[in-house]
PDB file of C-alpha atoms in Angstrom:
ATOM      1  CA  MET A  82      53.718  25.575 -43.104  1.00 42.00           C
ATOM      2  CA  THR A  83      51.672  26.320 -40.510  1.00 45.00           C
ATOM      3  CA  LEU A  84      48.865  23.282 -39.988  1.00 49.00           C
ATOM      4  CA  GLY A  85      49.849  20.033 -40.138  1.00 75.00           C
ATOM      5  CA  LEU A  86      50.592  19.099 -44.508  1.00 79.00           C
ATOM      6  CA  ASN A  87      49.009  15.901 -44.030  1.00 83.00           C
ATOM      7  CA  ASP A  88      45.832  16.746 -42.513  1.00 86.00           C
ATOM      8  CA  THR A  89      45.956  19.505 -45.726  1.00 89.00           C
ATOM      9  CA  MET A  90      46.401  16.506 -48.342  1.00 88.00           C
ATOM     10  CA  LYS A  91      43.826  14.600 -46.579  1.00 90.00           C
ATOM     11  CA  ALA A  92      40.979  16.695 -46.532  1.00 93.00           C
ATOM     12  CA  LEU A  93      41.456  17.981 -50.218  1.00 92.00           C
ATOM     13  CA  SER A  94      42.273  14.346 -50.947  1.00 94.00           C
ATOM     14  CA  ASP A  95      38.204  13.752 -50.897  1.00 96.00           C
ATOM     15  CA  PRO A  96      36.202  15.098 -54.171  1.00 97.00           C
ATOM     16  CA  THR A  97      33.052  15.574 -51.439  1.00 97.00           C
ATOM     17  CA  ARG A  98      35.640  18.197 -49.100  1.00 97.00           C
ATOM     18  CA  ARG A  99      36.520  19.767 -52.440  1.00 96.00           C
ATOM     19  CA  ALA A 100      32.759  20.294 -53.811  1.00 97.00           C
ATOM     20  CA  ILE A 101      32.146  21.646 -50.010  1.00 97.00           C
ATOM     21  CA  LEU A 102      34.962  23.992 -50.202  1.00 96.00           C
ATOM     22  CA  ASN A 103      33.604  25.357 -54.106  1.00 95.00           C
ATOM     23  CA  LEU A 104      30.261  26.050 -52.214  1.00 96.00           C
ATOM     24  CA  LEU A 105      31.563  27.929 -49.253  1.00 97.00           C
ATOM     25  CA  LYS A 106      33.688  29.953 -51.727  1.00 94.00           C
ATOM     26  CA  GLU A 107      30.431  32.155 -52.077  1.00 94.00           C
ATOM     27  CA  GLY A 108      30.382  32.836 -48.674  1.00 95.00           C
ATOM     28  CA  ASP A 109      29.508  31.574 -45.349  1.00 96.00           C
ATOM     29  CA  LYS A 110      26.929  28.489 -45.071  1.00 97.00           C
ATOM     30  CA  SER A 111      25.271  26.878 -42.430  1.00 96.00           C
ATOM     31  CA  ALA A 112      25.613  23.207 -42.412  1.00 94.00           C
ATOM     32  CA  GLY A 113      22.193  22.574 -43.194  1.00 94.00           C
ATOM     33  CA  GLU A 114      22.880  24.602 -46.546  1.00 96.00           C
ATOM     34  CA  ILE A 115      25.558  22.452 -47.007  1.00 97.00           C
ATOM     35  CA  GLY A 116      24.142  19.144 -47.152  1.00 96.00           C
ATOM     36  CA  GLU A 117      21.266  20.816 -49.040  1.00 96.00           C
ATOM     37  CA  ASN A 118      23.248  19.875 -51.965  1.00 96.00           C
ATOM     38  CA  PHE A 119      24.324  16.953 -51.318  1.00 96.00           C
ATOM     39  CA  ASP A 120      22.907  12.985 -50.804  1.00 96.00           C
ATOM     40  CA  MET A 121      24.549  12.485 -47.362  1.00 95.00           C
ATOM     41  CA  THR A 122      22.779  12.361 -43.836  1.00 96.00           C
ATOM     42  CA  ALA A 123      23.498  14.801 -41.763  1.00 94.00           C
ATOM     43  CA  ALA A 124      26.099  13.223 -40.009  1.00 96.00           C
ATOM     44  CA  THR A 125      28.754  12.727 -42.678  1.00 97.00           C
ATOM     45  CA  VAL A 126      28.152  16.552 -43.283  1.00 97.00           C
ATOM     46  CA  SER A 127      29.258  16.487 -39.623  1.00 95.00           C
ATOM     47  CA  HIS A 128      32.346  14.506 -40.372  1.00 96.00           C
ATOM     48  CA  HIS A 129      33.494  15.744 -43.908  1.00 97.00           C
ATOM     49  CA  LEU A 130      33.659  19.618 -42.141  1.00 97.00           C
ATOM     50  CA  SER A 131      35.291  18.379 -39.365  1.00 96.00           C
ATOM     51  CA  THR A 132      38.070  17.348 -41.141  1.00 96.00           C
ATOM     52  CA  LEU A 133      37.700  19.995 -43.099  1.00 96.00           C
ATOM     53  CA  LYS A 134      38.052  22.356 -39.888  1.00 95.00           C
ATOM     54  CA  LYS A 135      41.154  20.300 -38.570  1.00 93.00           C
ATOM     55  CA  ALA A 136      42.931  20.380 -41.347  1.00 92.00           C
ATOM     56  CA  GLY A 137      42.257  24.709 -40.771  1.00 92.00           C
ATOM     57  CA  LEU A 138      40.774  24.554 -44.338  1.00 94.00           C
ATOM     58  CA  VAL A 139      37.488  26.417 -43.054  1.00 96.00           C
ATOM     59  CA  SER A 140      36.178  28.073 -39.756  1.00 95.00           C
ATOM     60  CA  GLU A 141      33.264  28.279 -37.682  1.00 95.00           C
ATOM     61  CA  SER A 142      31.078  31.199 -36.475  1.00 95.00           C
ATOM     62  CA  LYS A 143      28.185  31.187 -34.113  1.00 93.00           C
ATOM     63  CA  GLU A 144      25.503  33.448 -34.514  1.00 90.00           C
ATOM     64  CA  LYS A 145      22.467  32.630 -32.577  1.00 89.00           C
ATOM     65  CA  ASN A 146      21.336  28.717 -32.326  1.00 89.00           C
ATOM     66  CA  PHE A 147      23.372  28.330 -35.754  1.00 89.00           C
ATOM     67  CA  VAL A 148      26.866  27.865 -36.448  1.00 93.00           C
ATOM     68  CA  TYR A 149      28.531  28.884 -40.121  1.00 97.00           C
ATOM     69  CA  TYR A 150      31.367  27.618 -42.106  1.00 97.00           C
ATOM     70  CA  SER A 151      33.604  29.956 -44.128  1.00 96.00           C
ATOM     71  CA  LEU A 152      36.414  29.361 -46.076  1.00 95.00           C
ATOM     72  CA  ASN A 153      40.005  29.459 -44.836  1.00 92.00           C
ATOM     73  CA  ALA A 154      42.096  30.437 -48.202  1.00 86.00           C
ATOM     74  CA  SER A 155      44.850  31.363 -45.997  1.00 87.00           C
ATOM     75  CA  VAL A 156      45.871  27.460 -46.169  1.00 85.00           C
ATOM     76  CA  LEU A 157      44.950  27.298 -49.366  1.00 82.00           C
ATOM     77  CA  GLU A 158      47.488  29.795 -50.568  1.00 85.00           C
ATOM     78  CA  GLU A 159      50.120  27.875 -47.738  1.00 84.00           C
ATOM     79  CA  VAL A 160      49.478  25.023 -50.155  1.00 83.00           C
ATOM     80  CA  LEU A 161      49.623  26.440 -53.090  1.00 83.00           C
ATOM     81  CA  LEU A 162      53.221  28.000 -52.197  1.00 86.00           C
ATOM     82  CA  TRP A 163      54.259  24.908 -51.874  1.00 83.00           C
ATOM     83  CA  VAL A 164      53.547  23.186 -55.040  1.00 83.00           C
ATOM     84  CA  LYS A 165      55.115  26.315 -56.199  1.00 88.00           C
ATOM     85  CA  GLU A 166      58.227  25.972 -54.329  1.00 88.00           C
ATOM     86  CA  LEU A 167      58.338  22.316 -54.684  1.00 86.00           C
ATOM     87  CA  ARG A 168      58.402  22.684 -58.797  1.00 86.00           C
ATOM     88  CA  GLY A 169      61.104  24.959 -58.440  1.00 81.00           C
ATOM     89  CA  LYS A 170      59.258  28.449 -59.494  1.00 60.00           C
TER      90      LYS A 170
END
């Protein structure tokens, strides 16, 4: 795998981060839009997004005064391939 599997698995191990990924599969969202779905501070949302970015599971793009986050499905595909190989199928 091109990115660290440990970072990816750590990011995926948290249910809040998995919920964020589910939100992003609907399309790009700002941190504020993501935060509206959770009962947590903006700093906590930022921490989760930082962990997901470090793992390569999300990317960010800046438009004017906003930062938008998007799902990076290619890393998930790499994890699925690894699991499939591990199972021997």
